[in-house]
Each structure stands twice: as structure tokens, then as C-alpha cells.
């Protein structure tokens, strides 16, 4: 049996996923531990039916047009802002991604980042490791209490809801802003919907878990930081471009807000220099879902859905499978 040709844009996945993709496809892997270049991608994809890509690969019209046999793009992550899903749909290409499975790990990381920022944990750790601990001092590393404070969540989807559940243990008052109210999320967390301005005004801790869309892009800038509490902490585990990084650095410098914890960046992997110089900022390298268990389960899920589509079946997690089916029930191979 002829196996479908696929490209994986990283040299390896995780053992189970690697074994499955080797078994069911004729797999080509990008050979180096760096993002594949656009030129390489376009060249290698020319005869492929499947693509398993990373969040840092930009898959747009030009890439798709260079791959006339492509049937499926499987994204190793939940966010889909790196893929032009509409362009894929109009070309009969199914897109898949990995929601749900990373929800808890990402909410854990959001919570860890919030606490690390509020209690200056990395700063204190560096201080101690650097041999500067010479005894308890009552004014060292004074952070912020969480208990009884207001947690604001921007983006009350799966991850926002999981984060809010964790806040219940801290007796926090939880408010959220979302495109639409989320009654189910409210039920399991006691969170209350708030208009955007109220979220800014009332939150002691404001955590961004929203995806990147035209509506969320650049939503947090100087004007918004001016409306926040001077003691507030901003945490972003959604997507970098939701926050205007230069404005954030200025807001922190001017004391418009107290601190910030970021896992994602506007021009990733570049980071606004102004942020690097500030004391009350905690920066992580986009590790929201990075646990052994979660990342290996994500890789397996991505491979399984890729193979499902290549075998003519229905993927478990696709934003456009139905639309592709409705619009092009039979996509014959190109001549
Ligand atoms: C991580 O950022 C993801 O979208 O999976």
C-alpha cells in the first residue's frame, strides 16, 4: 500500500507519535532544530498530502498554493492564528489542532506565573542562588496577597475557566470578559461577566487567556493600562500581540500598574527591550503547555487527526472539517 507523503516541520515529536506517523505515512522531517524557512517549506511541501506544523510556522495562501496535493494541516497546539483557516477551507484543506488536552497544564502555568509575579519568586531565587542571602530581612521581596482579591480573566474559554477554578481555592472574587458571556463557565467557577472597562478597573490580577483575533489584537495598550489599578498585575498566557509591549513597558515604568508576567510576546521570539530592564516583570519562553505528559499527548493527538483525514475519516478536532466537506464533498487529486 502506498503511504501518503507528509512533512513534519521539526526533527522529532514524542516516541508514540513518532512511531505512529512512521507506521502510517511516508514522513519527511525538517532536519534541524530551528523553524523551517519559508523557502524550505514551500519546496518540500510540493508533493505532500499532509503537513504537521508548529505554532511558529506561518501557513498562508502562498504556502498552500505551492502544495497542490495538500489535504490536511495538523497544528501542534490549540491556537490557530498561524494558519489562514479560511484559505485552507476554500482550497479543500482540513485544518486540525489540539484543544482540551492542554487546558489544565496551561492553566497551571498561568497560575504559576501569576504567583511568581505576585511574590517575585524568580527574583528571590536569583538573589538566593547568587549568594546574597545573609539572613531574614523584613523588607526583602515584598509581593502581593492573592486571597480575597479580584481576579479578572480576559477570554473565558476552556483555559480561562480552568484558571478561574483554581482561584476559588484562594477565595478570590472572579470576573471575566469574553466576546459572549459563558454561562457554563460561570456555573463552575462563580465568575461574573464584566464589561471590558469594568474588567480593567476592578481587577487586581488580570490574566489574558484569549486567542489572537482581529478583535483581541492590540487590545491592551497605554489607554487601557491607565484605567487599571496602580497595584494591578497583568499576566499574558494567550497570545503576545494582544498586548502592546512598548506600552506595557512604559506603563510599568510610570507605575500605572505594579507588575507583569508574560509567557507570550508581540514579536515572538523578540522581546521589547524596555521589559527586560524592569524589576517587577517575570518572563517565560512560551511554555504554557510544556509538561512531558501534555506535550506528548498533544503530539499524538496531532498525528492521529492527521492520519484520520488522510484515510478519509473525520478528525476529532478541526475548525473547518464540516465546511470543507459541505463545500467540496469530493476533492479529486490534481491532474
Ligand atoms: C500554545 O500557545 C497553543 O496554542 O497551543
Coordinates of C-alpha atoms and ligand atoms in Angstrom, one line a residue:
X1 CA 0.0 0.0 0.0
X2 CA 1.3 3.4 -0.9
X3 CA 1.6 5.6 2.1
X4 CA 0.7 9.3 2.0
X5 CA 3.6 11.7 2.0
X6 CA 3.7 14.1 4.9
X7 CA 6.0 16.7 6.2
X8 CA 6.7 17.3 9.9
X9 CA 8.4 20.7 10.4
X10 CA 10.5 19.6 13.4
X11 CA 13.1 16.7 13.5
X12 CA 11.2 14.7 16.1
X13 CA 7.9 14.6 18.1
X14 CA 7.5 12.3 21.1
X15 CA 8.0 8.5 20.9
X16 CA 4.4 7.3 20.5
X17 CA 3.6 10.0 17.9
X18 CA 6.8 9.4 16.0
X19 CA 6.1 5.7 15.8
X20 CA 2.6 6.2 14.6
X21 CA 3.5 8.7 11.9
X22 CA 6.3 6.4 10.7
X23 CA 3.9 3.5 10.6
X24 CA 1.1 5.1 8.6
X25 CA 2.8 7.7 6.4
X26 CA 5.9 8.3 4.3
X27 CA 7.3 11.0 6.5
X28 CA 9.8 13.7 5.7
X29 CA 11.1 15.7 8.7
X30 CA 12.7 19.1 8.8
X31 CA 16.2 18.1 9.8
X32 CA 17.3 21.0 12.1
X33 CA 16.2 22.3 15.5
X34 CA 15.2 25.7 14.2
X35 CA 12.0 26.8 12.4
X36 CA 11.8 25.7 8.8
X37 CA 12.3 28.7 6.5
X38 CA 9.5 29.7 4.1
X39 CA 11.5 28.7 1.1
X40 CA 12.3 25.2 2.5
X41 CA 8.7 24.8 3.5
X42 CA 7.3 25.7 0.1
X43 CA 9.8 23.5 -1.7
X44 CA 9.4 20.4 0.5
X45 CA 5.6 20.7 0.6
X46 CA 5.2 20.5 -3.2
X47 CA 4.4 16.7 -3.3
X48 CA 2.9 16.3 0.3
X49 CA -0.6 15.4 1.2
X50 CA -0.2 16.1 4.9
X51 CA 1.6 18.8 7.0
X52 CA 2.2 18.6 10.7
X53 CA 3.4 22.1 11.7
X54 CA 4.4 24.0 14.8
X55 CA 2.8 27.2 16.1
X56 CA 5.7 29.3 14.8
X57 CA 5.2 28.1 11.2
X58 CA 3.1 30.6 9.2
X59 CA 0.9 28.7 6.9
X60 CA -0.8 31.1 4.5
X61 CA -2.2 31.2 0.9
X62 CA 1.2 31.3 -0.7
X63 CA 2.3 28.1 1.1
X64 CA -1.0 26.3 0.4
X65 CA -0.8 27.3 -3.3
X66 CA 2.6 25.7 -3.5
X67 CA 1.2 22.4 -2.2
X68 CA -1.5 21.3 -4.7
X69 CA -1.8 17.8 -3.1
X70 CA -2.3 19.0 0.4
X71 CA -5.3 17.6 2.2
X72 CA -4.6 18.3 5.9
X73 CA -2.7 20.7 8.0
X74 CA -2.3 19.5 11.6
X75 CA -1.2 22.2 14.0
X76 CA 0.7 21.1 17.1
X77 CA -1.1 23.5 19.5
X78 CA -4.5 24.9 20.2
X79 CA -4.1 28.4 18.8
X80 CA -4.7 28.7 15.0
X81 CA -3.5 32.3 14.4
X82 CA -0.5 30.9 12.4
X83 CA -2.8 29.3 9.8
X84 CA -5.1 31.0 7.4
X85 CA -8.0 28.7 8.0
X86 CA -10.3 30.4 5.5
X87 CA -7.8 30.0 2.8
X88 CA -7.4 26.3 3.7
X89 CA -11.2 25.8 3.6
X90 CA -11.5 27.3 0.2
X91 CA -8.8 25.0 -1.1
X92 CA -10.5 21.9 0.5
X93 CA -7.7 21.5 3.1
X94 CA -8.8 20.3 6.5
X95 CA -7.1 22.0 9.5
X96 CA -6.7 20.3 12.8
X97 CA -5.4 21.4 16.2
X98 CA -5.0 20.2 19.8
X99 CA -7.6 21.7 22.2
X100 CA -8.7 20.4 25.6
X101 CA -5.7 18.2 26.2
X102 CA -3.6 21.2 27.1
X103 CA -6.1 23.1 29.1
X104 CA -5.0 22.0 32.6
X105 CA -1.3 22.3 32.0
X106 CA -1.8 25.8 30.6
X107 CA -4.0 26.9 33.4
X108 CA -1.4 25.6 35.9
X109 CA 1.3 27.6 34.1
X110 CA -0.9 30.7 34.1
X111 CA -1.4 30.3 37.8
X112 CA 2.3 29.6 38.5
X113 CA 3.2 32.8 36.5
X114 CA 0.6 34.8 38.4
X115 CA 2.1 33.7 41.7
X116 CA 5.7 34.0 40.6
X117 CA 4.9 37.6 39.5
X118 CA 2.9 38.5 42.7
X119 CA 5.6 37.0 45.0
X120 CA 8.7 37.9 43.0
X121 CA 9.8 34.3 43.1
X122 CA 12.3 34.3 40.2
X123 CA 13.9 37.5 41.5
X124 CA 14.2 36.0 45.0
X125 CA 15.5 32.7 43.6
X126 CA 18.2 34.5 41.6
X127 CA 19.1 36.5 44.7
X128 CA 19.5 33.4 46.8
X129 CA 21.4 31.4 44.2
X130 CA 23.6 34.4 43.7
X131 CA 24.8 34.0 47.3
X132 CA 23.2 37.2 48.6
X133 CA 21.0 35.7 51.3
X134 CA 22.6 36.7 54.5
X135 CA 19.6 36.2 56.8
X136 CA 15.9 37.1 57.0
X137 CA 15.2 40.7 56.3
X138 CA 11.7 42.0 56.8
X139 CA 11.6 44.2 53.7
X140 CA 13.1 41.8 51.2
X141 CA 10.9 40.9 48.2
X142 CA 7.6 42.2 49.3
X143 CA 5.0 40.9 47.0
X144 CA 1.2 41.0 46.8
X145 CA -1.5 39.0 48.6
X146 CA -3.9 36.9 46.5
X147 CA -6.6 35.9 49.0
X148 CA -9.7 38.0 48.8
X149 CA -8.5 39.9 45.7
X150 CA -10.3 40.3 42.3
X151 CA -9.1 38.1 39.5
X152 CA -10.1 39.3 36.1
X153 CA -9.9 36.9 33.1
X154 CA -9.8 38.2 29.5
X155 CA -11.0 35.2 27.5
X156 CA -13.3 32.8 29.4
X157 CA -12.9 29.7 27.2
X158 CA -11.5 26.4 28.3
X159 CA -8.3 27.7 29.7
X160 CA -9.9 30.8 31.3
X161 CA -12.4 28.6 33.1
X162 CA -9.7 26.2 34.3
X163 CA -7.8 29.1 35.7
X164 CA -10.8 30.5 37.4
X165 CA -11.5 27.1 39.1
X166 CA -8.0 27.4 40.7
X167 CA -8.8 30.8 42.0
X168 CA -11.7 29.5 44.1
X169 CA -9.2 28.0 46.5
X170 CA -7.8 31.5 47.1
X171 CA -11.3 32.9 47.9
X172 CA -10.9 35.3 45.0
X173 CA -13.6 37.4 43.5
X174 CA -13.6 36.4 39.8
X175 CA -14.8 38.5 36.9
X176 CA -14.3 37.9 33.2
X177 CA -14.7 39.5 29.9
X178 CA -15.4 37.5 26.8
X179 CA -16.9 38.1 23.3
X180 CA -20.0 36.3 24.6
X181 CA -21.0 35.6 28.2
X182 CA -20.1 32.0 29.2
X183 CA -22.9 30.7 31.5
X184 CA -21.3 27.2 31.8
X185 CA -18.0 28.8 32.9
X186 CA -19.9 31.0 35.4
X187 CA -21.6 27.9 36.8
X188 CA -18.4 26.0 37.6
X189 CA -16.4 29.0 38.8
X190 CA -18.8 31.6 40.3
X191 CA -17.2 34.1 37.9
X192 CA -19.2 37.1 36.8
X193 CA -19.3 38.6 33.4
X194 CA -18.0 42.2 33.3
X195 CA -17.8 44.8 30.5
X196 CA -14.2 45.4 29.4
X197 CA -13.9 48.7 31.2
X198 CA -15.0 47.1 34.4
X199 CA -12.5 44.3 34.0
X200 CA -9.8 46.9 33.7
X201 CA -11.0 49.0 36.6
X202 CA -11.7 46.2 39.1
X203 CA -9.0 43.5 38.5
X204 CA -6.2 43.2 41.0
X205 CA -4.8 40.4 38.7
X206 CA -5.8 40.5 35.1
X207 CA -4.9 37.3 33.2
X208 CA -5.2 37.2 29.4
X209 CA -6.1 33.7 28.0
X210 CA -7.8 34.9 24.8
X211 CA -6.8 33.7 21.3
X212 CA -5.4 36.2 18.8
X213 CA -8.1 37.6 16.6
X214 CA -8.6 40.9 14.8
X215 CA -10.8 41.9 17.8
X216 CA -8.2 41.0 20.5
X217 CA -5.1 42.2 18.7
X218 CA -3.6 45.3 20.5
X219 CA -6.5 45.3 23.0
X220 CA -4.2 46.2 25.9
X221 CA -2.3 49.5 25.4
X222 CA -1.5 52.6 27.3
X223 CA -5.1 53.8 27.4
X224 CA -6.2 50.5 29.0
X225 CA -3.3 50.4 31.5
X226 CA -4.3 53.9 32.6
X227 CA -7.7 52.5 33.6
X228 CA -6.2 49.7 35.7
X229 CA -5.4 49.8 39.4
X230 CA -1.9 51.0 40.2
X231 CA -1.4 47.8 42.2
X232 CA -2.6 45.5 39.4
X233 CA -0.6 42.7 37.9
X234 CA -1.1 41.7 34.2
X235 CA -0.4 38.2 33.1
X236 CA -0.5 37.1 29.5
X237 CA -0.7 33.4 28.5
X238 CA -2.8 33.9 25.5
X239 CA -1.0 35.5 22.5
X240 CA 1.6 38.2 22.6
X241 CA 0.1 40.7 20.1
X242 CA -3.0 41.1 22.4
X243 CA -0.7 43.4 24.5
X244 CA 1.2 46.4 23.0
X245 CA 4.6 45.5 24.6
X246 CA 6.1 49.0 24.3
X247 CA 3.0 50.4 26.1
X248 CA 3.3 47.8 28.8
X249 CA 6.9 48.7 29.4
X250 CA 6.0 52.4 29.7
X251 CA 3.0 51.6 32.0
X252 CA 5.3 49.6 34.3
X253 CA 8.0 52.3 34.3
X254 CA 5.5 55.0 35.1
X255 CA 3.8 52.9 37.8
X256 CA 0.5 52.7 36.1
X257 CA 0.4 49.0 37.1
X258 CA 2.5 47.1 39.6
X259 CA 3.9 44.1 37.6
X260 CA 3.6 41.8 34.7
X261 CA 4.1 38.1 33.9
X262 CA 4.4 37.1 30.2
X263 CA 4.6 33.7 28.5
X264 CA 4.0 35.1 25.0
X265 CA 5.3 38.1 23.1
X266 CA 4.2 40.5 20.5
X267 CA 7.0 39.8 18.0
X268 CA 8.0 36.3 19.4
X269 CA 10.8 35.4 20.0
X270 CA 11.8 39.1 20.1
X271 CA 11.0 40.8 23.4
X272 CA 10.6 44.5 23.9
X273 CA 13.9 45.7 25.5
X274 CA 12.2 48.0 27.9
X275 CA 10.6 45.0 29.6
X276 CA 14.0 43.2 30.1
X277 CA 15.2 46.1 32.2
X278 CA 12.3 46.2 34.7
X279 CA 12.4 44.6 38.1
X280 CA 8.8 43.5 38.5
X281 CA 8.5 41.5 35.3
X282 CA 8.6 37.8 35.0
X283 CA 9.2 36.4 31.5
X284 CA 8.8 32.8 30.3
X285 CA 9.6 31.3 26.9
X286 CA 6.1 30.3 25.7
X287 CA 5.8 27.1 27.9
X288 CA 2.1 27.2 28.6
X289 CA 1.5 23.5 27.8
X290 CA 5.1 22.3 28.4
X291 CA 4.8 19.3 30.6
X292 CA 6.0 15.8 29.5
X293 CA 2.5 14.4 29.7
X294 CA 0.7 17.1 27.9
X295 CA 3.2 17.8 25.1
X296 CA 3.4 14.1 24.3
X297 CA -0.4 13.7 24.3
X298 CA -0.6 16.8 22.0
X299 CA 1.8 15.3 19.5
X300 CA -0.1 12.0 19.5
X301 CA -3.4 13.8 19.0
X302 CA -2.0 15.9 16.1
X303 CA -0.6 12.8 14.4
X304 CA -3.9 10.8 14.9
X305 CA -6.0 13.6 13.4
X306 CA -3.6 14.0 10.5
X307 CA -3.9 10.3 9.7
X308 CA -7.7 10.3 10.2
X309 CA -8.0 12.9 7.5
X310 CA -5.6 11.2 5.2
X311 CA -7.6 8.0 5.5
X312 CA -10.8 9.9 4.6
X313 CA -12.2 9.9 8.1
X314 CA -13.4 12.7 10.4
X315 CA -10.8 14.4 12.6
X316 CA -11.6 14.9 16.3
X317 CA -10.5 18.5 16.5
X318 CA -11.0 20.6 13.4
X319 CA -12.3 24.1 13.0
X320 CA -13.2 23.6 9.3
X321 CA -13.8 19.9 8.6
X322 CA -17.5 20.4 8.2
X323 CA -17.2 23.4 6.0
X324 CA -14.6 21.6 3.7
X325 CA -17.0 18.6 3.5
X326 CA -20.0 20.7 2.7
X327 CA -18.2 22.7 0.1
X328 CA -16.2 20.0 -1.7
X329 CA -17.5 16.6 -1.0
X330 CA -15.1 15.0 -3.5
X331 CA -11.7 16.6 -3.9
X332 CA -10.0 14.6 -6.6
X333 CA -6.3 14.6 -6.9
X334 CA -5.0 17.3 -9.2
X335 CA -4.2 16.3 -12.7
Ligands
LIG1 C1 0.0 27.4 22.7 O1 0.2 28.5 22.7 C2 -1.0 26.8 21.9 O2 -1.7 27.5 21.2 O3 -1.1 25.5 21.9

